[in-house]
Amino acid sequence: MHILSMSLRLVVFYAVALIGVRLMGKREIRELSPFDLVVAIMIGELVVIPVHDRTISYIQGIVPIILLVLAEILLSIISMKSHKARALINDTPTILIKNGIILEDAMRSSRYTNDELLVELRLNGIRSPEEVEFAVLEPGGHISVIPKSQFRPVTPKDLGIETEYEGLPVHVVNDGEILYDNLRVAGITEEE
């Protein structure tokens, strides 16, 4: 009976945590800022405690999760409306390379090593910092690299070639089933 009770509690609290994370939005899943990481850890802890401790009622276990999700949503709304709040909550981007020169002070204050930076450059197809106009450490922890113009790939625009609009690529068949919503997005009919 104890295993059945714990299993039921696990399913209920897992569902509540999953709903809470979904309510926080896709941004939270895509890029985990330090604030988001703390929220994720706290939700995990808030789920584990009532699953193992049967003396905690469902309501006592669910309410803290809901309050944490609501606090996170509120802080997200505040950060969308206030640049200062956004900088405080999510941090700000830091320029690590400017015009091919590694900014040592910025690297030191971000606690980012040259080895880590070189790995990120290689992952972005860059062989040397000298090829970089700007490398920016984003609040989510990833590096955005803007190559110098002479190291960027040639585009049709560079060559004066006109191109046609291509639209958003969408799958119209998945696992043998027609995706009717995607047909509408693509502007085609089932017959085409």
JSON list of C-alpha atoms in Angstrom, two decimals:
[
{"chain": "A", "resi": 1, "resn": "MET", "atom": "CA", "xyz": [0.00, 0.00, 0.00]},
{"chain": "A", "resi": 2, "resn": "HIS", "atom": "CA", "xyz": [2.91, 2.36, 0.76]},
{"chain": "A", "resi": 3, "resn": "ILE", "atom": "CA", "xyz": [4.31, 1.90, -2.78]},
{"chain": "A", "resi": 4, "resn": "LEU", "atom": "CA", "xyz": [0.90, 2.57, -4.34]},
{"chain": "A", "resi": 5, "resn": "SER", "atom": "CA", "xyz": [0.45, 5.71, -2.22]},
{"chain": "A", "resi": 6, "resn": "MET", "atom": "CA", "xyz": [3.94, 6.98, -3.08]},
{"chain": "A", "resi": 7, "resn": "SER", "atom": "CA", "xyz": [3.38, 6.23, -6.79]},
{"chain": "A", "resi": 8, "resn": "LEU", "atom": "CA", "xyz": [0.12, 8.18, -6.79]},
{"chain": "A", "resi": 9, "resn": "ARG", "atom": "CA", "xyz": [1.79, 11.10, -5.01]},
{"chain": "A", "resi": 10, "resn": "LEU", "atom": "CA", "xyz": [4.65, 11.00, -7.53]},
{"chain": "A", "resi": 11, "resn": "VAL", "atom": "CA", "xyz": [2.24, 11.13, -10.48]},
{"chain": "A", "resi": 12, "resn": "VAL", "atom": "CA", "xyz": [0.23, 14.00, -8.96]},
{"chain": "A", "resi": 13, "resn": "PHE", "atom": "CA", "xyz": [3.27, 16.12, -8.05]},
{"chain": "A", "resi": 14, "resn": "TYR", "atom": "CA", "xyz": [4.99, 15.34, -11.35]},
{"chain": "A", "resi": 15, "resn": "ALA", "atom": "CA", "xyz": [1.88, 16.56, -13.20]},
{"chain": "A", "resi": 16, "resn": "VAL", "atom": "CA", "xyz": [1.71, 19.74, -11.09]},
{"chain": "A", "resi": 17, "resn": "ALA", "atom": "CA", "xyz": [5.44, 20.44, -11.70]},
{"chain": "A", "resi": 18, "resn": "LEU", "atom": "CA", "xyz": [5.07, 19.77, -15.44]},
{"chain": "A", "resi": 19, "resn": "ILE", "atom": "CA", "xyz": [2.06, 22.08, -15.70]},
{"chain": "A", "resi": 20, "resn": "GLY", "atom": "CA", "xyz": [3.98, 24.74, -13.75]},
{"chain": "A", "resi": 21, "resn": "VAL", "atom": "CA", "xyz": [7.00, 24.54, -16.05]},
{"chain": "A", "resi": 22, "resn": "ARG", "atom": "CA", "xyz": [4.72, 24.72, -19.11]},
{"chain": "A", "resi": 23, "resn": "LEU", "atom": "CA", "xyz": [3.01, 27.81, -17.65]},
{"chain": "A", "resi": 24, "resn": "MET", "atom": "CA", "xyz": [6.39, 29.50, -17.26]},
{"chain": "A", "resi": 25, "resn": "GLY", "atom": "CA", "xyz": [6.79, 29.40, -21.06]},
{"chain": "A", "resi": 26, "resn": "LYS", "atom": "CA", "xyz": [9.08, 28.08, -23.75]},
{"chain": "A", "resi": 27, "resn": "ARG", "atom": "CA", "xyz": [11.76, 30.63, -22.98]},
{"chain": "A", "resi": 28, "resn": "GLU", "atom": "CA", "xyz": [12.39, 28.89, -19.68]},
{"chain": "A", "resi": 29, "resn": "ILE", "atom": "CA", "xyz": [13.07, 25.57, -21.36]},
{"chain": "A", "resi": 30, "resn": "ARG", "atom": "CA", "xyz": [15.20, 26.99, -24.16]},
{"chain": "A", "resi": 31, "resn": "GLU", "atom": "CA", "xyz": [17.63, 29.07, -22.15]},
{"chain": "A", "resi": 32, "resn": "LEU", "atom": "CA", "xyz": [18.27, 28.44, -18.51]},
{"chain": "A", "resi": 33, "resn": "SER", "atom": "CA", "xyz": [19.46, 31.65, -16.83]},
{"chain": "A", "resi": 34, "resn": "PRO", "atom": "CA", "xyz": [20.75, 31.43, -13.25]},
{"chain": "A", "resi": 35, "resn": "PHE", "atom": "CA", "xyz": [17.31, 32.56, -12.06]},
{"chain": "A", "resi": 36, "resn": "ASP", "atom": "CA", "xyz": [15.59, 29.84, -14.12]},
{"chain": "A", "resi": 37, "resn": "LEU", "atom": "CA", "xyz": [18.02, 27.23, -12.84]},
{"chain": "A", "resi": 38, "resn": "VAL", "atom": "CA", "xyz": [17.19, 28.12, -9.23]},
{"chain": "A", "resi": 39, "resn": "VAL", "atom": "CA", "xyz": [13.46, 27.88, -9.97]},
{"chain": "A", "resi": 40, "resn": "ALA", "atom": "CA", "xyz": [13.93, 24.49, -11.66]},
{"chain": "A", "resi": 41, "resn": "ILE", "atom": "CA", "xyz": [15.93, 23.15, -8.71]},
{"chain": "A", "resi": 42, "resn": "MET", "atom": "CA", "xyz": [13.39, 24.47, -6.23]},
{"chain": "A", "resi": 43, "resn": "ILE", "atom": "CA", "xyz": [10.47, 22.92, -8.12]},
{"chain": "A", "resi": 44, "resn": "GLY", "atom": "CA", "xyz": [12.36, 19.61, -8.11]},
{"chain": "A", "resi": 45, "resn": "GLU", "atom": "CA", "xyz": [12.89, 19.83, -4.38]},
{"chain": "A", "resi": 46, "resn": "LEU", "atom": "CA", "xyz": [9.28, 20.85, -3.76]},
{"chain": "A", "resi": 47, "resn": "VAL", "atom": "CA", "xyz": [8.12, 17.76, -5.66]},
{"chain": "A", "resi": 48, "resn": "VAL", "atom": "CA", "xyz": [10.44, 15.31, -3.91]},
{"chain": "A", "resi": 49, "resn": "ILE", "atom": "CA", "xyz": [9.55, 16.26, -0.34]},
{"chain": "A", "resi": 50, "resn": "PRO", "atom": "CA", "xyz": [5.80, 15.51, -0.41]},
{"chain": "A", "resi": 51, "resn": "VAL", "atom": "CA", "xyz": [6.33, 12.39, -2.54]},
{"chain": "A", "resi": 52, "resn": "HIS", "atom": "CA", "xyz": [8.47, 10.83, 0.21]},
{"chain": "A", "resi": 53, "resn": "ASP", "atom": "CA", "xyz": [6.76, 12.36, 3.25]},
{"chain": "A", "resi": 54, "resn": "ARG", "atom": "CA", "xyz": [3.17, 11.09, 3.43]},
{"chain": "A", "resi": 55, "resn": "THR", "atom": "CA", "xyz": [2.44, 13.35, 6.41]},
{"chain": "A", "resi": 56, "resn": "ILE", "atom": "CA", "xyz": [2.40, 16.30, 3.97]},
{"chain": "A", "resi": 57, "resn": "SER", "atom": "CA", "xyz": [-1.02, 16.65, 2.39]},
{"chain": "A", "resi": 58, "resn": "TYR", "atom": "CA", "xyz": [-1.49, 17.13, -1.35]},
{"chain": "A", "resi": 59, "resn": "ILE", "atom": "CA", "xyz": [-2.54, 20.74, -0.78]},
{"chain": "A", "resi": 60, "resn": "GLN", "atom": "CA", "xyz": [0.51, 21.42, 1.41]},
{"chain": "A", "resi": 61, "resn": "GLY", "atom": "CA", "xyz": [2.70, 20.01, -1.36]},
{"chain": "A", "resi": 62, "resn": "ILE", "atom": "CA", "xyz": [0.99, 21.69, -4.31]},
{"chain": "A", "resi": 63, "resn": "VAL", "atom": "CA", "xyz": [0.59, 25.22, -2.91]},
{"chain": "A", "resi": 64, "resn": "PRO", "atom": "CA", "xyz": [4.37, 25.97, -2.65]},
{"chain": "A", "resi": 65, "resn": "ILE", "atom": "CA", "xyz": [4.87, 24.80, -6.26]},
{"chain": "A", "resi": 66, "resn": "ILE", "atom": "CA", "xyz": [2.02, 27.01, -7.47]},
{"chain": "A", "resi": 67, "resn": "LEU", "atom": "CA", "xyz": [3.37, 29.98, -5.49]},
{"chain": "A", "resi": 68, "resn": "LEU", "atom": "CA", "xyz": [6.86, 29.49, -6.93]},
{"chain": "A", "resi": 69, "resn": "VAL", "atom": "CA", "xyz": [5.48, 29.27, -10.49]},
{"chain": "A", "resi": 70, "resn": "LEU", "atom": "CA", "xyz": [3.36, 32.39, -9.93]},
{"chain": "A", "resi": 71, "resn": "ALA", "atom": "CA", "xyz": [6.38, 34.26, -8.50]},
{"chain": "A", "resi": 72, "resn": "GLU", "atom": "CA", "xyz": [8.45, 33.25, -11.54]},
{"chain": "A", "resi": 73, "resn": "ILE", "atom": "CA", "xyz": [5.69, 34.36, -13.94]},
{"chain": "A", "resi": 74, "resn": "LEU", "atom": "CA", "xyz": [5.35, 37.67, -12.07]},
{"chain": "A", "resi": 75, "resn": "LEU", "atom": "CA", "xyz": [9.11, 38.29, -12.22]},
{"chain": "A", "resi": 76, "resn": "SER", "atom": "CA", "xyz": [9.07, 37.44, -15.95]},
{"chain": "A", "resi": 77, "resn": "ILE", "atom": "CA", "xyz": [6.32, 40.00, -16.54]},
{"chain": "A", "resi": 78, "resn": "ILE", "atom": "CA", "xyz": [8.20, 42.61, -14.50]},
{"chain": "A", "resi": 79, "resn": "SER", "atom": "CA", "xyz": [11.41, 41.90, -16.43]},
{"chain": "A", "resi": 80, "resn": "MET", "atom": "CA", "xyz": [9.56, 42.28, -19.75]},
{"chain": "A", "resi": 81, "resn": "LYS", "atom": "CA", "xyz": [8.37, 45.74, -18.72]},
{"chain": "A", "resi": 82, "resn": "SER", "atom": "CA", "xyz": [11.49, 47.05, -16.98]},
{"chain": "A", "resi": 83, "resn": "HIS", "atom": "CA", "xyz": [14.99, 47.09, -18.44]},
{"chain": "A", "resi": 84, "resn": "LYS", "atom": "CA", "xyz": [16.52, 47.53, -14.97]},
{"chain": "A", "resi": 85, "resn": "ALA", "atom": "CA", "xyz": [14.58, 44.58, -13.55]},
{"chain": "A", "resi": 86, "resn": "ARG", "atom": "CA", "xyz": [15.55, 42.47, -16.59]},
{"chain": "A", "resi": 87, "resn": "ALA", "atom": "CA", "xyz": [19.23, 43.29, -16.04]},
{"chain": "A", "resi": 88, "resn": "LEU", "atom": "CA", "xyz": [18.94, 42.45, -12.34]},
{"chain": "A", "resi": 89, "resn": "ILE", "atom": "CA", "xyz": [17.04, 39.19, -12.83]},
{"chain": "A", "resi": 90, "resn": "ASN", "atom": "CA", "xyz": [18.62, 37.84, -16.01]},
{"chain": "A", "resi": 91, "resn": "ASP", "atom": "CA", "xyz": [21.97, 39.66, -16.11]},
{"chain": "A", "resi": 92, "resn": "THR", "atom": "CA", "xyz": [23.20, 41.49, -19.21]},
{"chain": "A", "resi": 93, "resn": "PRO", "atom": "CA", "xyz": [25.29, 40.41, -22.20]},
{"chain": "A", "resi": 94, "resn": "THR", "atom": "CA", "xyz": [29.06, 40.79, -21.87]},
{"chain": "A", "resi": 95, "resn": "ILE", "atom": "CA", "xyz": [31.34, 41.50, -24.84]},
{"chain": "A", "resi": 96, "resn": "LEU", "atom": "CA", "xyz": [34.32, 39.10, -24.68]},
{"chain": "A", "resi": 97, "resn": "ILE", "atom": "CA", "xyz": [35.90, 39.87, -28.07]},
{"chain": "A", "resi": 98, "resn": "LYS", "atom": "CA", "xyz": [35.83, 43.23, -29.82]},
{"chain": "A", "resi": 99, "resn": "ASN", "atom": "CA", "xyz": [37.37, 43.68, -33.27]},
{"chain": "A", "resi": 100, "resn": "GLY", "atom": "CA", "xyz": [39.46, 40.50, -32.91]},
{"chain": "A", "resi": 101, "resn": "ILE", "atom": "CA", "xyz": [40.82, 41.39, -29.47]},
{"chain": "A", "resi": 102, "resn": "ILE", "atom": "CA", "xyz": [39.94, 39.31, -26.42]},
{"chain": "A", "resi": 103, "resn": "LEU", "atom": "CA", "xyz": [38.83, 41.62, -23.60]},
{"chain": "A", "resi": 104, "resn": "GLU", "atom": "CA", "xyz": [40.69, 40.16, -20.63]},
{"chain": "A", "resi": 105, "resn": "ASP", "atom": "CA", "xyz": [38.83, 42.23, -18.01]},
{"chain": "A", "resi": 106, "resn": "ALA", "atom": "CA", "xyz": [35.47, 41.02, -19.32]},
{"chain": "A", "resi": 107, "resn": "MET", "atom": "CA", "xyz": [36.76, 37.44, -19.40]},
{"chain": "A", "resi": 108, "resn": "ARG", "atom": "CA", "xyz": [37.97, 37.71, -15.82]},
{"chain": "A", "resi": 109, "resn": "SER", "atom": "CA", "xyz": [34.76, 39.30, -14.50]},
{"chain": "A", "resi": 110, "resn": "SER", "atom": "CA", "xyz": [32.69, 36.62, -16.27]},
{"chain": "A", "resi": 111, "resn": "ARG", "atom": "CA", "xyz": [35.04, 33.90, -14.98]},
{"chain": "A", "resi": 112, "resn": "TYR", "atom": "CA", "xyz": [35.39, 32.64, -18.54]},
{"chain": "A", "resi": 113, "resn": "THR", "atom": "CA", "xyz": [38.67, 31.00, -19.61]},
{"chain": "A", "resi": 114, "resn": "ASN", "atom": "CA", "xyz": [40.45, 31.39, -22.93]},
{"chain": "A", "resi": 115, "resn": "ASP", "atom": "CA", "xyz": [40.06, 27.64, -23.50]},
{"chain": "A", "resi": 116, "resn": "GLU", "atom": "CA", "xyz": [36.27, 27.86, -23.05]},
{"chain": "A", "resi": 117, "resn": "LEU", "atom": "CA", "xyz": [36.13, 30.83, -25.42]},
{"chain": "A", "resi": 118, "resn": "LEU", "atom": "CA", "xyz": [38.17, 29.03, -28.08]},
{"chain": "A", "resi": 119, "resn": "VAL", "atom": "CA", "xyz": [35.87, 26.00, -27.86]},
{"chain": "A", "resi": 120, "resn": "GLU", "atom": "CA", "xyz": [32.84, 28.25, -28.40]},
{"chain": "A", "resi": 121, "resn": "LEU", "atom": "CA", "xyz": [34.54, 29.93, -31.36]},
{"chain": "A", "resi": 122, "resn": "ARG", "atom": "CA", "xyz": [35.29, 26.57, -32.96]},
{"chain": "A", "resi": 123, "resn": "LEU", "atom": "CA", "xyz": [31.68, 25.48, -32.41]},
{"chain": "A", "resi": 124, "resn": "ASN", "atom": "CA", "xyz": [30.67, 28.62, -34.34]},
{"chain": "A", "resi": 125, "resn": "GLY", "atom": "CA", "xyz": [33.03, 27.76, -37.23]},
{"chain": "A", "resi": 126, "resn": "ILE", "atom": "CA", "xyz": [35.64, 30.35, -36.22]},
{"chain": "A", "resi": 127, "resn": "ARG", "atom": "CA", "xyz": [39.34, 29.37, -36.28]},
{"chain": "A", "resi": 128, "resn": "SER", "atom": "CA", "xyz": [40.82, 32.40, -34.56]},
{"chain": "A", "resi": 129, "resn": "PRO", "atom": "CA", "xyz": [39.70, 35.35, -32.41]},
{"chain": "A", "resi": 130, "resn": "GLU", "atom": "CA", "xyz": [41.14, 37.62, -35.12]},
{"chain": "A", "resi": 131, "resn": "GLU", "atom": "CA", "xyz": [38.21, 36.56, -37.38]},
{"chain": "A", "resi": 132, "resn": "VAL", "atom": "CA", "xyz": [35.67, 37.90, -34.85]},
{"chain": "A", "resi": 133, "resn": "GLU", "atom": "CA", "xyz": [34.10, 41.37, -34.84]},
{"chain": "A", "resi": 134, "resn": "PHE", "atom": "CA", "xyz": [32.23, 40.66, -31.59]},
{"chain": "A", "resi": 135, "resn": "ALA", "atom": "CA", "xyz": [31.80, 37.65, -29.32]},
{"chain": "A", "resi": 136, "resn": "VAL", "atom": "CA", "xyz": [29.13, 38.19, -26.69]},
{"chain": "A", "resi": 137, "resn": "LEU", "atom": "CA", "xyz": [28.51, 36.09, -23.59]},
{"chain": "A", "resi": 138, "resn": "GLU", "atom": "CA", "xyz": [24.71, 36.06, -23.41]},
{"chain": "A", "resi": 139, "resn": "PRO", "atom": "CA", "xyz": [22.75, 36.00, -20.12]},
{"chain": "A", "resi": 140, "resn": "GLY", "atom": "CA", "xyz": [21.80, 32.35, -20.76]},
{"chain": "A", "resi": 141, "resn": "GLY", "atom": "CA", "xyz": [25.49, 31.39, -20.88]},
{"chain": "A", "resi": 142, "resn": "HIS", "atom": "CA", "xyz": [25.97, 30.79, -24.61]},
{"chain": "A", "resi": 143, "resn": "ILE", "atom": "CA", "xyz": [28.28, 32.81, -26.85]},
{"chain": "A", "resi": 144, "resn": "SER", "atom": "CA", "xyz": [26.97, 34.79, -29.84]},
{"chain": "A", "resi": 145, "resn": "VAL", "atom": "CA", "xyz": [29.69, 35.28, -32.44]},
{"chain": "A", "resi": 146, "resn": "ILE", "atom": "CA", "xyz": [29.62, 37.96, -35.14]},
{"chain": "A", "resi": 147, "resn": "PRO", "atom": "CA", "xyz": [32.43, 37.34, -37.61]},
{"chain": "A", "resi": 148, "resn": "LYS", "atom": "CA", "xyz": [34.26, 40.21, -39.26]},
{"chain": "A", "resi": 149, "resn": "SER", "atom": "CA", "xyz": [32.74, 41.00, -42.65]},
{"chain": "A", "resi": 150, "resn": "GLN", "atom": "CA", "xyz": [35.69, 39.53, -44.57]},
{"chain": "A", "resi": 151, "resn": "PHE", "atom": "CA", "xyz": [35.15, 36.16, -42.80]},
{"chain": "A", "resi": 152, "resn": "ARG", "atom": "CA", "xyz": [31.37, 35.91, -43.28]},
{"chain": "A", "resi": 153, "resn": "PRO", "atom": "CA", "xyz": [29.98, 33.51, -45.89]},
{"chain": "A", "resi": 154, "resn": "VAL", "atom": "CA", "xyz": [29.02, 35.07, -49.21]},
{"chain": "A", "resi": 155, "resn": "THR", "atom": "CA", "xyz": [25.27, 35.57, -49.60]},
{"chain": "A", "resi": 156, "resn": "PRO", "atom": "CA", "xyz": [23.13, 36.05, -52.71]},
{"chain": "A", "resi": 157, "resn": "LYS", "atom": "CA", "xyz": [22.71, 39.69, -51.64]},
{"chain": "A", "resi": 158, "resn": "ASP", "atom": "CA", "xyz": [26.50, 40.15, -51.65]},
{"chain": "A", "resi": 159, "resn": "LEU", "atom": "CA", "xyz": [26.53, 38.93, -55.25]},
{"chain": "A", "resi": 160, "resn": "GLY", "atom": "CA", "xyz": [23.54, 41.07, -56.29]},
{"chain": "A", "resi": 161, "resn": "ILE", "atom": "CA", "xyz": [21.40, 37.98, -56.93]},
{"chain": "A", "resi": 162, "resn": "GLU", "atom": "CA", "xyz": [17.64, 38.30, -56.41]},
{"chain": "A", "resi": 163, "resn": "THR", "atom": "CA", "xyz": [16.00, 35.41, -54.56]},
{"chain": "A", "resi": 164, "resn": "GLU", "atom": "CA", "xyz": [12.38, 34.41, -54.12]},
{"chain": "A", "resi": 165, "resn": "TYR", "atom": "CA", "xyz": [10.58, 34.22, -50.80]},
{"chain": "A", "resi": 166, "resn": "GLU", "atom": "CA", "xyz": [10.85, 30.66, -49.48]},
{"chain": "A", "resi": 167, "resn": "GLY", "atom": "CA", "xyz": [8.56, 30.79, -46.45]},
{"chain": "A", "resi": 168, "resn": "LEU", "atom": "CA", "xyz": [8.71, 28.65, -43.34]},
{"chain": "A", "resi": 169, "resn": "PRO", "atom": "CA", "xyz": [9.54, 24.99, -43.98]},
{"chain": "A", "resi": 170, "resn": "VAL", "atom": "CA", "xyz": [6.86, 22.79, -42.43]},
{"chain": "A", "resi": 171, "resn": "HIS", "atom": "CA", "xyz": [6.21, 19.07, -42.38]},
{"chain": "A", "resi": 172, "resn": "VAL", "atom": "CA", "xyz": [2.87, 18.24, -43.94]},
{"chain": "A", "resi": 173, "resn": "VAL", "atom": "CA", "xyz": [3.10, 14.48, -43.29]},
{"chain": "A", "resi": 174, "resn": "ASN", "atom": "CA", "xyz": [4.41, 12.98, -40.06]},
{"chain": "A", "resi": 175, "resn": "ASP", "atom": "CA", "xyz": [4.43, 9.24, -39.32]},
{"chain": "A", "resi": 176, "resn": "GLY", "atom": "CA", "xyz": [2.14, 8.68, -42.31]},
{"chain": "A", "resi": 177, "resn": "GLU", "atom": "CA", "xyz": [-0.47, 11.18, -41.08]},
{"chain": "A", "resi": 178, "resn": "ILE", "atom": "CA", "xyz": [-1.40, 14.41, -42.86]},
{"chain": "A", "resi": 179, "resn": "LEU", "atom": "CA", "xyz": [-0.90, 17.45, -40.63]},
{"chain": "A", "resi": 180, "resn": "TYR", "atom": "CA", "xyz": [-3.83, 19.63, -41.69]},
{"chain": "A", "resi": 181, "resn": "ASP", "atom": "CA", "xyz": [-2.80, 22.65, -39.59]},
{"chain": "A", "resi": 182, "resn": "ASN", "atom": "CA", "xyz": [0.59, 22.64, -41.33]},
{"chain": "A", "resi": 183, "resn": "LEU", "atom": "CA", "xyz": [-1.10, 22.39, -44.74]},
{"chain": "A", "resi": 184, "resn": "ARG", "atom": "CA", "xyz": [-2.92, 25.63, -43.91]},
{"chain": "A", "resi": 185, "resn": "VAL", "atom": "CA", "xyz": [0.31, 27.28, -42.71]},
{"chain": "A", "resi": 186, "resn": "ALA", "atom": "CA", "xyz": [2.03, 26.26, -45.96]},
{"chain": "A", "resi": 187, "resn": "GLY", "atom": "CA", "xyz": [-0.94, 27.52, -47.99]},
{"chain": "A", "resi": 188, "resn": "ILE", "atom": "CA", "xyz": [-1.48, 24.26, -49.84]},
{"chain": "A", "resi": 189, "resn": "THR", "atom": "CA", "xyz": [-4.31, 21.76, -50.10]},
{"chain": "A", "resi": 190, "resn": "GLU", "atom": "CA", "xyz": [-4.31, 18.02, -49.56]},
{"chain": "A", "resi": 191, "resn": "GLU", "atom": "CA", "xyz": [-4.49, 17.51, -53.34]},
{"chain": "A", "resi": 192, "resn": "GLU", "atom": "CA", "xyz": [-1.26, 19.44, -53.99]}
]
